[in-house]
Amino acid sequence: MSSGRAPRATTARAPRPEPAPATTQSGGRQRSTKQARAIETALGAADGFRTAHELFTEFRAAGERIGLTTVYRHLTLLADTDRADVVHTADGEAQYRLCGPRDSENPDEHHHHVVCRVCGRSVEVSGPEVEAWAERVATAAGYTDITHTVELFGLCPQHSPATTRSRKRKPRP
């Protein structure tokens, strides 16, 4: 259920403390709500990045009583606690995706995404070469405490031309 607009990457955030449960109340207390669980479940079931409006529309069509503001608020909380990744469409609309499970040996490992420009389907990928390049370039410029975001956009196998798919399947000599 993509809006047809290609997402673009946001600015990376510095590492954050452990993720908070569902919703933060005033005073920093946290609580879990039916709406928050529904948003996380729907986002977790999605095959790619989703906008708040897309999720809201699905909830309303299913008869769920949830406000658009609640959807936005919880998606923002998920992103702020590093439980969801965010990319923006060309016109600035935020799209969200739950982060995959963290590697227990490397819980702070940084990852990137390959995102389909047609349907928004995404795959998490690691890029040690990108990490080394970013550190090298920043250090050469005199910068420290570096963060970055790299997102790759293309066509998923379902939306790639048939000639491209068949060419990729052939083993190289």
GROMACS .gro file of N, CA and C in nm:
model
  519
    1MET      N    1   0.084  -0.118   0.000
    1MET     CA    2   0.000   0.000   0.000
    1MET      C    3   0.088   0.124   0.000
    2SER      N    4   0.169   0.137  -0.099
    2SER     CA    5   0.263   0.248  -0.107
    2SER      C    6   0.197   0.368  -0.172
    3SER      N    7   0.245   0.484  -0.139
    3SER     CA    8   0.192   0.607  -0.196
    3SER      C    9   0.248   0.630  -0.335
    4GLY      N   10   0.341   0.543  -0.381
    4GLY     CA   11   0.398   0.558  -0.512
    4GLY      C   12   0.514   0.656  -0.516
    5ARG      N   13   0.544   0.716  -0.404
    5ARG     CA   14   0.654   0.811  -0.399
    5ARG      C   15   0.776   0.740  -0.342
    6ALA      N   16   0.889   0.766  -0.402
    6ALA     CA   17   1.012   0.704  -0.353
    6ALA      C   18   1.055   0.770  -0.223
    7PRO      N   19   1.088   0.688  -0.121
    7PRO     CA   20   1.134   0.745   0.004
    7PRO      C   21   1.277   0.797  -0.009
    8ARG      N   22   1.314   0.888   0.080
    8ARG     CA   23   1.453   0.929   0.088
    8ARG      C   24   1.494   0.919   0.234
    9ALA      N   25   1.620   0.904   0.257
    9ALA     CA   26   1.671   0.878   0.391
    9ALA      C   27   1.665   1.002   0.479
   10THR      N   28   1.655   0.979   0.608
   10THR     CA   29   1.660   1.086   0.706
   10THR      C   30   1.801   1.095   0.764
   11THR      N   31   1.823   1.195   0.844
   11THR     CA   32   1.950   1.208   0.912
   11THR      C   33   1.957   1.106   1.024
   12ALA      N   34   2.072   1.042   1.038
   12ALA     CA   35   2.090   0.939   1.142
   12ALA      C   36   2.090   1.002   1.280
   13ARG      N   37   2.045   0.925   1.377
   13ARG     CA   38   2.046   0.969   1.515
   13ARG      C   39   2.162   0.902   1.588
   14ALA      N   40   2.207   0.965   1.693
   14ALA     CA   41   2.308   0.904   1.779
   14ALA      C   42   2.244   0.786   1.851
   15PRO      N   43   2.323   0.688   1.894
   15PRO     CA   44   2.267   0.573   1.967
   15PRO      C   45   2.189   0.620   2.089
   16ARG      N   46   2.081   0.550   2.118
   16ARG     CA   47   1.995   0.586   2.230
   16ARG      C   48   1.995   0.475   2.334
   17PRO      N   49   1.945   0.505   2.454
   17PRO     CA   50   1.933   0.402   2.556
   17PRO      C   51   1.831   0.297   2.515
   18GLU      N   52   1.816   0.193   2.596
   18GLU     CA   53   1.724   0.084   2.568
   18GLU      C   54   1.586   0.136   2.528
   19PRO      N   55   1.520   0.069   2.434
   19PRO     CA   56   1.387   0.112   2.389
   19PRO      C   57   1.285   0.113   2.502
   20ALA      N   58   1.194   0.207   2.494
   20ALA     CA   59   1.087   0.216   2.592
   20ALA      C   60   0.969   0.132   2.547
   21PRO      N   61   0.891   0.081   2.641
   21PRO     CA   62   0.769   0.012   2.602
   21PRO      C   63   0.673   0.107   2.532
   22ALA      N   64   0.558   0.058   2.499
   22ALA     CA   65   0.464   0.121   2.408
   22ALA      C   66   0.447   0.272   2.412
   23THR      N   67   0.404   0.331   2.519
   23THR     CA   68   0.369   0.472   2.520
   23THR      C   69   0.431   0.541   2.641
   24THR      N   70   0.480   0.663   2.623
   24THR     CA   71   0.537   0.739   2.734
   24THR      C   72   0.434   0.840   2.783
   25GLN      N   73   0.411   0.840   2.913
   25GLN     CA   74   0.321   0.937   2.974
   25GLN      C   75   0.402   1.055   3.022
   26SER      N   76   0.332   1.160   3.066
   26SER     CA   77   0.404   1.273   3.124
   26SER      C   78   0.479   1.223   3.247
   27GLY      N   79   0.595   1.281   3.270
   27GLY     CA   80   0.678   1.237   3.381
   27GLY      C   81   0.768   1.122   3.345
   28GLY      N   82   0.765   1.078   3.218
   28GLY     CA   83   0.854   0.973   3.173
   28GLY      C   84   0.806   0.832   3.202
   29ARG      N   85   0.691   0.817   3.267
   29ARG     CA   86   0.639   0.682   3.291
   29ARG      C   87   0.593   0.621   3.159
   30GLN      N   88   0.597   0.490   3.152
   30GLN     CA   89   0.559   0.425   3.028
   30GLN      C   90   0.444   0.328   3.054
   31ARG      N   91   0.357   0.317   2.955
   31ARG     CA   92   0.244   0.226   2.965
   31ARG      C   93   0.220   0.163   2.829
   32SER      N   94   0.155   0.050   2.831
   32SER     CA   95   0.121  -0.019   2.707
   32SER      C   96  -0.029  -0.005   2.686
   33THR      N   97  -0.068   0.034   2.565
   33THR     CA   98  -0.210   0.051   2.536
   33THR      C   99  -0.250  -0.043   2.423
   34LYS      N  100  -0.379  -0.066   2.412
   34LYS     CA  101  -0.432  -0.149   2.303
   34LYS      C  102  -0.395  -0.088   2.168
   35GLN      N  103  -0.407   0.044   2.156
   35GLN     CA  104  -0.375   0.111   2.030
   35GLN      C  105  -0.226   0.098   1.996
   36ALA      N  106  -0.140   0.114   2.097
   36ALA     CA  107   0.004   0.103   2.074
   36ALA      C  108   0.040  -0.037   2.027
   37ARG      N  109  -0.020  -0.138   2.091
   37ARG     CA  110   0.007  -0.277   2.049
   37ARG      C  111  -0.044  -0.302   1.908
   38ALA      N  112  -0.160  -0.245   1.874
   38ALA     CA  113  -0.214  -0.262   1.739
   38ALA      C  114  -0.123  -0.198   1.634
   39ILE      N  115  -0.069  -0.081   1.665
   39ILE     CA  116   0.021  -0.013   1.571
   39ILE      C  117   0.147  -0.094   1.551
   40GLU      N  118   0.206  -0.143   1.661
   40GLU     CA  119   0.328  -0.224   1.649
   40GLU      C  120   0.301  -0.353   1.573
   41THR      N  121   0.188  -0.416   1.598
   41THR     CA  122   0.154  -0.539   1.529
   41THR      C  123   0.138  -0.515   1.379
   42ALA      N  124   0.066  -0.410   1.343
   42ALA     CA  125   0.045  -0.378   1.201
   42ALA      C  126   0.177  -0.342   1.133
   43LEU      N  127   0.260  -0.265   1.200
   43LEU     CA  128   0.388  -0.226   1.142
   43LEU      C  129   0.480  -0.348   1.129
   44GLY      N  130   0.475  -0.436   1.227
   44GLY     CA  131   0.557  -0.558   1.222
   44GLY      C  132   0.513  -0.652   1.112
   45ALA      N  133   0.386  -0.651   1.078
   45ALA     CA  134   0.334  -0.740   0.973
   45ALA      C  135   0.358  -0.684   0.832
   46ALA      N  136   0.391  -0.556   0.824
   46ALA     CA  137   0.412  -0.493   0.693
   46ALA      C  138   0.541  -0.545   0.630
   47ASP      N  139   0.541  -0.551   0.498
   47ASP     CA  140   0.657  -0.600   0.424
   47ASP      C  141   0.756  -0.489   0.393
   48GLY      N  142   0.722  -0.368   0.429
   48GLY     CA  143   0.810  -0.255   0.399
   48GLY      C  144   0.774  -0.136   0.486
   49PHE      N  145   0.815  -0.019   0.444
   49PHE     CA  146   0.789   0.104   0.518
   49PHE      C  147   0.643   0.144   0.499
   50ARG      N  148   0.581   0.199   0.605
   50ARG     CA  149   0.442   0.241   0.601
   50ARG      C  150   0.429   0.380   0.660
   51THR      N  151   0.336   0.458   0.606
   51THR     CA  152   0.310   0.591   0.660
   51THR      C  153   0.205   0.582   0.770
   52ALA      N  154   0.200   0.685   0.852
   52ALA     CA  155   0.098   0.691   0.957
   52ALA      C  156  -0.041   0.689   0.895
   53HIS      N  157  -0.057   0.761   0.785
   53HIS     CA  158  -0.189   0.768   0.721
   53HIS      C  159  -0.230   0.632   0.666
   54GLU      N  160  -0.137   0.557   0.608
   54GLU     CA  161  -0.168   0.422   0.558
   54GLU      C  162  -0.216   0.333   0.671
   55LEU      N  163  -0.145   0.336   0.784
   55LEU     CA  164  -0.185   0.254   0.898
   55LEU      C  165  -0.321   0.298   0.952
   56PHE      N  166  -0.340   0.428   0.965
   56PHE     CA  167  -0.467   0.483   1.014
   56PHE      C  168  -0.583   0.438   0.925
   57THR      N  169  -0.564   0.446   0.793
   57THR     CA  170  -0.668   0.406   0.698
   57THR      C  171  -0.703   0.258   0.715
   58GLU      N  172  -0.602   0.174   0.732
   58GLU     CA  173  -0.626   0.031   0.754
   58GLU      C  174  -0.703   0.006   0.883
   59PHE      N  175  -0.666   0.076   0.990
   59PHE     CA  176  -0.735   0.059   1.118
   59PHE      C  177  -0.881   0.099   1.105
   60ARG      N  178  -0.907   0.211   1.041
   60ARG     CA  179  -1.044   0.259   1.025
   60ARG      C  180  -1.126   0.162   0.941
   61ALA      N  181  -1.066   0.110   0.833
   61ALA     CA  182  -1.136   0.014   0.746
   61ALA      C  183  -1.171  -0.114   0.822
   62ALA      N  184  -1.089  -0.148   0.920
   62ALA     CA  185  -1.113  -0.268   1.001
   62ALA      C  186  -1.204  -0.240   1.120
   63GLY      N  187  -1.251  -0.116   1.132
   63GLY     CA  188  -1.342  -0.080   1.241
   63GLY      C  189  -1.272  -0.046   1.372
   64GLU      N  190  -1.141  -0.033   1.370
   64GLU     CA  191  -1.067   0.002   1.492
   64GLU      C  192  -1.092   0.147   1.528
   65ARG      N  193  -1.103   0.173   1.657
   65ARG     CA  194  -1.120   0.310   1.705
   65ARG      C  195  -0.983   0.362   1.747
   66ILE      N  196  -0.920   0.434   1.657
   66ILE     CA  197  -0.788   0.489   1.684
   66ILE      C  198  -0.775   0.619   1.606
   67GLY      N  199  -0.716   0.719   1.667
   67GLY     CA  200  -0.703   0.848   1.602
   67GLY      C  201  -0.571   0.860   1.526
   68LEU      N  202  -0.572   0.942   1.424
   68LEU     CA  203  -0.452   0.964   1.345
   68LEU      C  204  -0.339   1.022   1.432
   69THR      N  205  -0.373   1.108   1.525
   69THR     CA  206  -0.272   1.164   1.615
   69THR      C  207  -0.206   1.055   1.699
   70THR      N  208  -0.285   0.959   1.745
   70THR     CA  209  -0.230   0.847   1.822
   70THR      C  210  -0.132   0.766   1.737
   71VAL      N  211  -0.168   0.743   1.612
   71VAL     CA  212  -0.080   0.668   1.522
   71VAL      C  213   0.052   0.744   1.504
   72TYR      N  214   0.044   0.873   1.474
   72TYR     CA  215   0.165   0.955   1.458
   72TYR      C  216   0.249   0.954   1.586
   73ARG      N  217   0.184   0.973   1.700
   73ARG     CA  218   0.255   0.981   1.827
   73ARG      C  219   0.330   0.851   1.855
   74HIS      N  220   0.265   0.739   1.834
   74HIS     CA  221   0.330   0.611   1.864
   74HIS      C  222   0.441   0.580   1.764
   75LEU      N  223   0.421   0.611   1.638
   75LEU     CA  224   0.528   0.589   1.539
   75LEU      C  225   0.650   0.674   1.572
   76THR      N  226   0.626   0.797   1.615
   76THR     CA  227   0.736   0.885   1.655
   76THR      C  228   0.810   0.827   1.776
   77LEU      N  229   0.736   0.775   1.872
   77LEU     CA  230   0.797   0.712   1.989
   77LEU      C  231   0.881   0.592   1.948
   78LEU      N  232   0.829   0.508   1.858
   78LEU     CA  233   0.905   0.393   1.812
   78LEU      C  234   1.035   0.436   1.745
   79ALA      N  235   1.029   0.541   1.665
   79ALA     CA  236   1.150   0.591   1.599
   79ALA      C  237   1.247   0.652   1.700
   80ASP      N  238   1.195   0.728   1.795
   80ASP     CA  239   1.281   0.794   1.894
   80ASP      C  240   1.351   0.694   1.985
   81THR      N  241   1.293   0.576   2.002
   81THR     CA  242   1.353   0.473   2.088
   81THR      C  243   1.424   0.367   2.005
   82ASP      N  244   1.449   0.398   1.878
   82ASP     CA  245   1.521   0.309   1.786
   82ASP      C  246   1.455   0.173   1.769
   83ARG      N  247   1.324   0.167   1.786
   83ARG     CA  248   1.251   0.043   1.760
   83ARG      C  249   1.195   0.042   1.619
   84ALA      N  250   1.197   0.158   1.553
   84ALA     CA  251   1.152   0.168   1.414
   84ALA      C  252   1.250   0.256   1.338
   85ASP      N  253   1.266   0.225   1.211
   85ASP     CA  254   1.346   0.307   1.122
   85ASP      C  255   1.253   0.399   1.046
   86VAL      N  256   1.305   0.513   1.002
   86VAL     CA  257   1.226   0.612   0.931
   86VAL      C  258   1.298   0.653   0.804
   87VAL      N  259   1.225   0.657   0.694
   87VAL     CA  260   1.272   0.720   0.571
   87VAL      C  261   1.163   0.817   0.529
   88HIS      N  262   1.197   0.913   0.446
   88HIS     CA  263   1.100   1.012   0.401
   88HIS      C  264   1.081   1.003   0.251
   89THR      N  265   0.957   1.024   0.208
   89THR     CA  266   0.928   1.027   0.065
   89THR      C  267   0.990   1.154   0.007
   90ALA      N  268   0.991   1.164  -0.124
   90ALA     CA  269   1.048   1.281  -0.191
   90ALA      C  270   0.980   1.410  -0.145
   91ASP      N  271   0.852   1.402  -0.106
   91ASP     CA  272   0.783   1.523  -0.060
   91ASP      C  273   0.786   1.538   0.093
   92GLY      N  274   0.864   1.454   0.161
   92GLY     CA  275   0.886   1.471   0.304
   92GLY      C  276   0.801   1.388   0.396
   93GLU      N  277   0.710   1.306   0.344
   93GLU     CA  278   0.625   1.226   0.432
   93GLU      C  279   0.706   1.114   0.496
   94ALA      N  280   0.695   1.100   0.627
   94ALA     CA  281   0.768   0.997   0.700
   94ALA      C  282   0.706   0.860   0.678
   95GLN      N  283   0.793   0.761   0.658
   95GLN     CA  284   0.751   0.622   0.646
   95GLN      C  285   0.829   0.543   0.751
   96TYR      N  286   0.763   0.447   0.815
   96TYR     CA  287   0.820   0.376   0.928
   96TYR      C  288   0.826   0.226   0.901
   97ARG      N  289   0.923   0.161   0.965
   97ARG     CA  290   0.938   0.016   0.957
   97ARG      C  291   0.998  -0.029   1.090
   98LEU      N  292   0.940  -0.136   1.149
   98LEU     CA  293   0.999  -0.187   1.272
   98LEU      C  294   1.139  -0.239   1.242
   99CYS      N  295   1.231  -0.214   1.333
   99CYS     CA  296   1.367  -0.266   1.317
   99CYS      C  297   1.363  -0.416   1.339
  100GLY      N  298   1.451  -0.484   1.267
  100GLY     CA  299   1.465  -0.628   1.288
  100GLY      C  300   1.524  -0.656   1.424
  101PRO      N  301   1.523  -0.782   1.464
  101PRO     CA  302   1.579  -0.816   1.596
  101PRO      C  303   1.728  -0.783   1.600
  102ARG      N  304   1.772  -0.734   1.713
  102ARG     CA  305   1.912  -0.700   1.730
  102ARG      C  306   1.993  -0.827   1.754
  103ASP      N  307   2.113  -0.830   1.702
  103ASP     CA  308   2.206  -0.940   1.723
  103ASP      C  309   2.249  -0.934   1.870
  104SER      N  310   2.231  -1.043   1.944
  104SER     CA  311   2.263  -1.041   2.086
  104SER      C  312   2.412  -1.016   2.111
  105GLU      N  313   2.498  -1.053   2.017
  105GLU     CA  314   2.641  -1.029   2.033
  105GLU      C  315   2.679  -0.886   1.994
  106ASN      N  316   2.597  -0.822   1.912
  106ASN     CA  317   2.625  -0.688   1.862
  106ASN      C  318   2.498  -0.604   1.866
  107PRO      N  319   2.445  -0.573   1.984
  107PRO     CA  320   2.314  -0.505   1.991
  107PRO      C  321   2.311  -0.366   1.929
  108ASP      N  322   2.427  -0.301   1.917
  108ASP     CA  323   2.430  -0.165   1.863
  108ASP      C  324   2.470  -0.164   1.716
  109GLU      N  325   2.473  -0.280   1.651
  109GLU     CA  326   2.516  -0.286   1.512
  109GLU      C  327   2.426  -0.200   1.424
  110HIS      N  328   2.489  -0.120   1.343
  110HIS     CA  329   2.420  -0.028   1.253
  110HIS      C  330   2.379  -0.103   1.127
  111HIS      N  331   2.264  -0.068   1.071
  111HIS     CA  332   2.221  -0.132   0.947
  111HIS      C  333   2.164  -0.029   0.851
  112HIS      N  334   2.143  -0.072   0.730
  112HIS     CA  335   2.088   0.012   0.624
  112HIS      C  336   1.970  -0.063   0.561
  113HIS      N  337   1.907  -0.001   0.463
  113HIS     CA  338   1.793  -0.064   0.397
  113HIS      C  339   1.806  -0.056   0.246
  114VAL      N  340   1.753  -0.158   0.179
  114VAL     CA  341   1.728  -0.152   0.036
  114VAL      C  342   1.577  -0.144   0.025
  115VAL      N  343   1.526  -0.037  -0.038
  115VAL     CA  344   1.382  -0.009  -0.041
  115VAL      C  345   1.333  -0.007  -0.185
  116CYS      N  346   1.221  -0.075  -0.212
  116CYS     CA  347   1.161  -0.075  -0.346
  116CYS      C  348   1.091   0.060  -0.369
  117ARG      N  349   1.122   0.122  -0.481
  117ARG     CA  350   1.061   0.251  -0.515
  117ARG      C  351   0.914   0.237  -0.553
  118VAL      N  352   0.868   0.118  -0.586
  118VAL     CA  353   0.730   0.099  -0.627
  118VAL      C  354   0.640   0.065  -0.508
  119CYS      N  355   0.677  -0.039  -0.432
  119CYS     CA  356   0.588  -0.087  -0.326
  119CYS      C  357   0.635  -0.056  -0.185
  120GLY      N  358   0.758  -0.010  -0.170
  120GLY     CA  359   0.809   0.022  -0.037
  120GLY      C  360   0.866  -0.096   0.039
  121ARG      N  361   0.861  -0.217  -0.021
  121ARG     CA  362   0.919  -0.335   0.044
  121ARG      C  363   1.064  -0.304   0.076
  122SER      N  364   1.111  -0.349   0.193
  122SER     CA  365   1.248  -0.318   0.231
  122SER      C  366   1.315  -0.439   0.294
  123VAL      N  367   1.446  -0.438   0.286
  123VAL     CA  368   1.528  -0.542   0.344
  123VAL      C  369   1.640  -0.473   0.420
  124GLU      N  370   1.665  -0.519   0.544
  124GLU     CA  371   1.778  -0.466   0.619
  124GLU      C  372   1.906  -0.530   0.569
  125VAL      N  373   2.009  -0.448   0.551
  125VAL     CA  374   2.139  -0.498   0.507
  125VAL      C  375   2.248  -0.434   0.592
  126SER      N  376   2.358  -0.506   0.608
  126SER     CA  377   2.472  -0.445   0.676
  126SER      C  378   2.571  -0.405   0.568
  127GLY      N  379   2.656  -0.312   0.600
  127GLY     CA  380   2.753  -0.265   0.502
  127GLY      C  381   2.882  -0.225   0.568
  128PRO      N  382   2.964  -0.323   0.606
  128PRO     CA  383   3.088  -0.287   0.674
  128PRO      C  384   3.177  -0.196   0.590
  129GLU      N  385   3.171  -0.210   0.458
  129GLU     CA  386   3.250  -0.122   0.371
  129GLU      C  387   3.201   0.022   0.383
  130VAL      N  388   3.070   0.040   0.392
  130VAL     CA  389   3.012   0.174   0.407
  130VAL      C  390   3.053   0.234   0.541
  131GLU      N  391   3.049   0.151   0.645
  131GLU     CA  392   3.088   0.198   0.779
  131GLU      C  393   3.233   0.246   0.779
  132ALA      N  394   3.322   0.167   0.718
  132ALA     CA  395   3.464   0.203   0.713
  132ALA      C  396   3.484   0.330   0.630
  133TRP      N  397   3.414   0.340   0.517
  133TRP     CA  398   3.424   0.458   0.431
  133TRP      C  399   3.378   0.584   0.506
  134ALA      N  400   3.265   0.575   0.574
  134ALA     CA  401   3.211   0.691   0.645
  134ALA      C  402   3.309   0.738   0.753
  135GLU      N  403   3.364   0.644   0.826
  135GLU     CA  404   3.460   0.679   0.931
  135GLU      C  405   3.586   0.742   0.871
  136ARG      N  406   3.635   0.686   0.763
  136ARG     CA  407   3.756   0.737   0.697
  136ARG      C  408   3.734   0.879   0.644
  137VAL      N  409   3.624   0.902   0.576
  137VAL     CA  410   3.594   1.033   0.519
  137VAL      C  411   3.576   1.138   0.629
  138ALA      N  412   3.503   1.103   0.733
  138ALA     CA  413   3.479   1.197   0.843
  138ALA      C  414   3.609   1.230   0.916
  139THR      N  415   3.689   1.128   0.942
  139THR     CA  416   3.816   1.150   1.011
  139THR      C  417   3.907   1.240   0.928
  140ALA      N  418   3.912   1.216   0.799
  140ALA     CA  419   3.995   1.299   0.710
  140ALA      C  420   3.950   1.444   0.712
  141ALA      N  421   3.822   1.468   0.737
  141ALA     CA  422   3.768   1.604   0.743
  141ALA      C  423   3.780   1.663   0.883
  142GLY      N  424   3.833   1.584   0.979
  142GLY     CA  425   3.850   1.632   1.115
  142GLY      C  426   3.729   1.615   1.204
  143TYR      N  427   3.631   1.536   1.163
  143TYR     CA  428   3.510   1.516   1.242
  143TYR      C  429   3.524   1.396   1.335
  144THR      N  430   3.452   1.401   1.446
  144THR     CA  431   3.449   1.289   1.542
  144THR      C  432   3.304   1.259   1.576
  145ASP      N  433   3.283   1.151   1.650
  145ASP     CA  434   3.149   1.112   1.694
  145ASP      C  435   3.052   1.107   1.575
  146ILE      N  436   3.087   1.029   1.475
  146ILE     CA  437   3.017   1.026   1.346
  146ILE      C  438   2.894   0.934   1.350
  147THR      N  439   2.787   0.981   1.290
  147THR     CA  440   2.670   0.898   1.259
  147THR      C  441   2.639   0.920   1.112
  148HIS      N  442   2.566   0.828   1.054
  148HIS     CA  443   2.528   0.843   0.914
  148HIS      C  444   2.407   0.756   0.883
  149THR      N  445   2.346   0.785   0.770
  149THR     CA  446   2.236   0.704   0.719
  149THR      C  447   2.260   0.682   0.571
  150VAL      N  448   2.253   0.557   0.530
  150VAL     CA  449   2.263   0.524   0.388
  150VAL      C  450   2.145   0.435   0.356
  151GLU      N  451   2.065   0.474   0.263
  151GLU     CA  452   1.951   0.395   0.218
  151GLU      C  453   1.966   0.373   0.069
  152LEU      N  454   1.942   0.253   0.023
  152LEU     CA  455   1.949   0.219  -0.118
  152LEU      C  456   1.807   0.202  -0.171
  153PHE      N  457   1.778   0.259  -0.287
  153PHE     CA  458   1.646   0.251  -0.346
  153PHE      C  459   1.656   0.187  -0.483
  154GLY      N  460   1.565   0.099  -0.513
  154GLY     CA  461   1.564   0.030  -0.641
  154GLY      C  462   1.431  -0.039  -0.660
  155LEU      N  463   1.430  -0.143  -0.741
  155LEU     CA  464   1.310  -0.221  -0.766
  155LEU      C  465   1.328  -0.360  -0.707
  156CYS      N  466   1.231  -0.403  -0.625
  156CYS     CA  467   1.235  -0.536  -0.566
  156CYS      C  468   1.216  -0.639  -0.676
  157PRO      N  469   1.243  -0.767  -0.648
  157PRO     CA  470   1.227  -0.870  -0.751
  157PRO      C  471   1.089  -0.870  -0.817
  158GLN      N  472   0.984  -0.842  -0.740
  158GLN     CA  473   0.849  -0.842  -0.795
  158GLN      C  474   0.828  -0.729  -0.896
  159HIS      N  475   0.896  -0.617  -0.879
  159HIS     CA  476   0.877  -0.501  -0.966
  159HIS      C  477   0.989  -0.479  -1.066
  160SER      N  478   1.089  -0.568  -1.065
  160SER     CA  479   1.198  -0.558  -1.162
  160SER      C  480   1.153  -0.613  -1.296
  161PRO      N  481   1.200  -0.556  -1.405
  161PRO     CA  482   1.167  -0.612  -1.537
  161PRO      C  483   1.212  -0.757  -1.545
  162ALA      N  484   1.137  -0.838  -1.618
  162ALA     CA  485   1.166  -0.982  -1.628
  162ALA      C  486   1.308  -1.007  -1.679
  163THR      N  487   1.357  -0.925  -1.772
  163THR     CA  488   1.491  -0.947  -1.825
  163THR      C  489   1.596  -0.926  -1.717
  164THR      N  490   1.573  -0.832  -1.627
  164THR     CA  491   1.667  -0.809  -1.518
  164THR      C  492   1.666  -0.927  -1.422
  165ARG      N  493   1.547  -0.979  -1.389
  165ARG     CA  494   1.537  -1.092  -1.297
  165ARG      C  495   1.604  -1.215  -1.355
  166SER      N  496   1.581  -1.246  -1.484
  166SER     CA  497   1.639  -1.366  -1.542
  166SER      C  498   1.790  -1.351  -1.555
  167ARG      N  499   1.837  -1.230  -1.581
  167ARG     CA  500   1.980  -1.208  -1.593
  167ARG      C  501   2.047  -1.229  -1.458
  168LYS      N  502   1.983  -1.192  -1.350
  168LYS     CA  503   2.040  -1.207  -1.217
  168LYS      C  504   2.046  -1.354  -1.174
  169ARG      N  505   1.956  -1.436  -1.225
  169ARG     CA  506   1.952  -1.576  -1.184
  169ARG      C  507   2.058  -1.661  -1.251
  170LYS      N  508   2.110  -1.617  -1.365
  170LYS     CA  509   2.208  -1.696  -1.437
  170LYS      C  510   2.341  -1.691  -1.363
  171PRO      N  511   2.403  -1.809  -1.341
  171PRO     CA  512   2.534  -1.807  -1.275
  171PRO      C  513   2.639  -1.746  -1.366
  172ARG      N  514   2.732  -1.678  -1.304
  172ARG     CA  515   2.840  -1.616  -1.382
  172ARG      C  516   2.945  -1.722  -1.415
  173PRO      N  517   3.007  -1.709  -1.535
  173PRO     CA  518   3.109  -1.808  -1.573
  173PRO      C  519   3.235  -1.795  -1.490
   0.00000   0.00000   0.00000
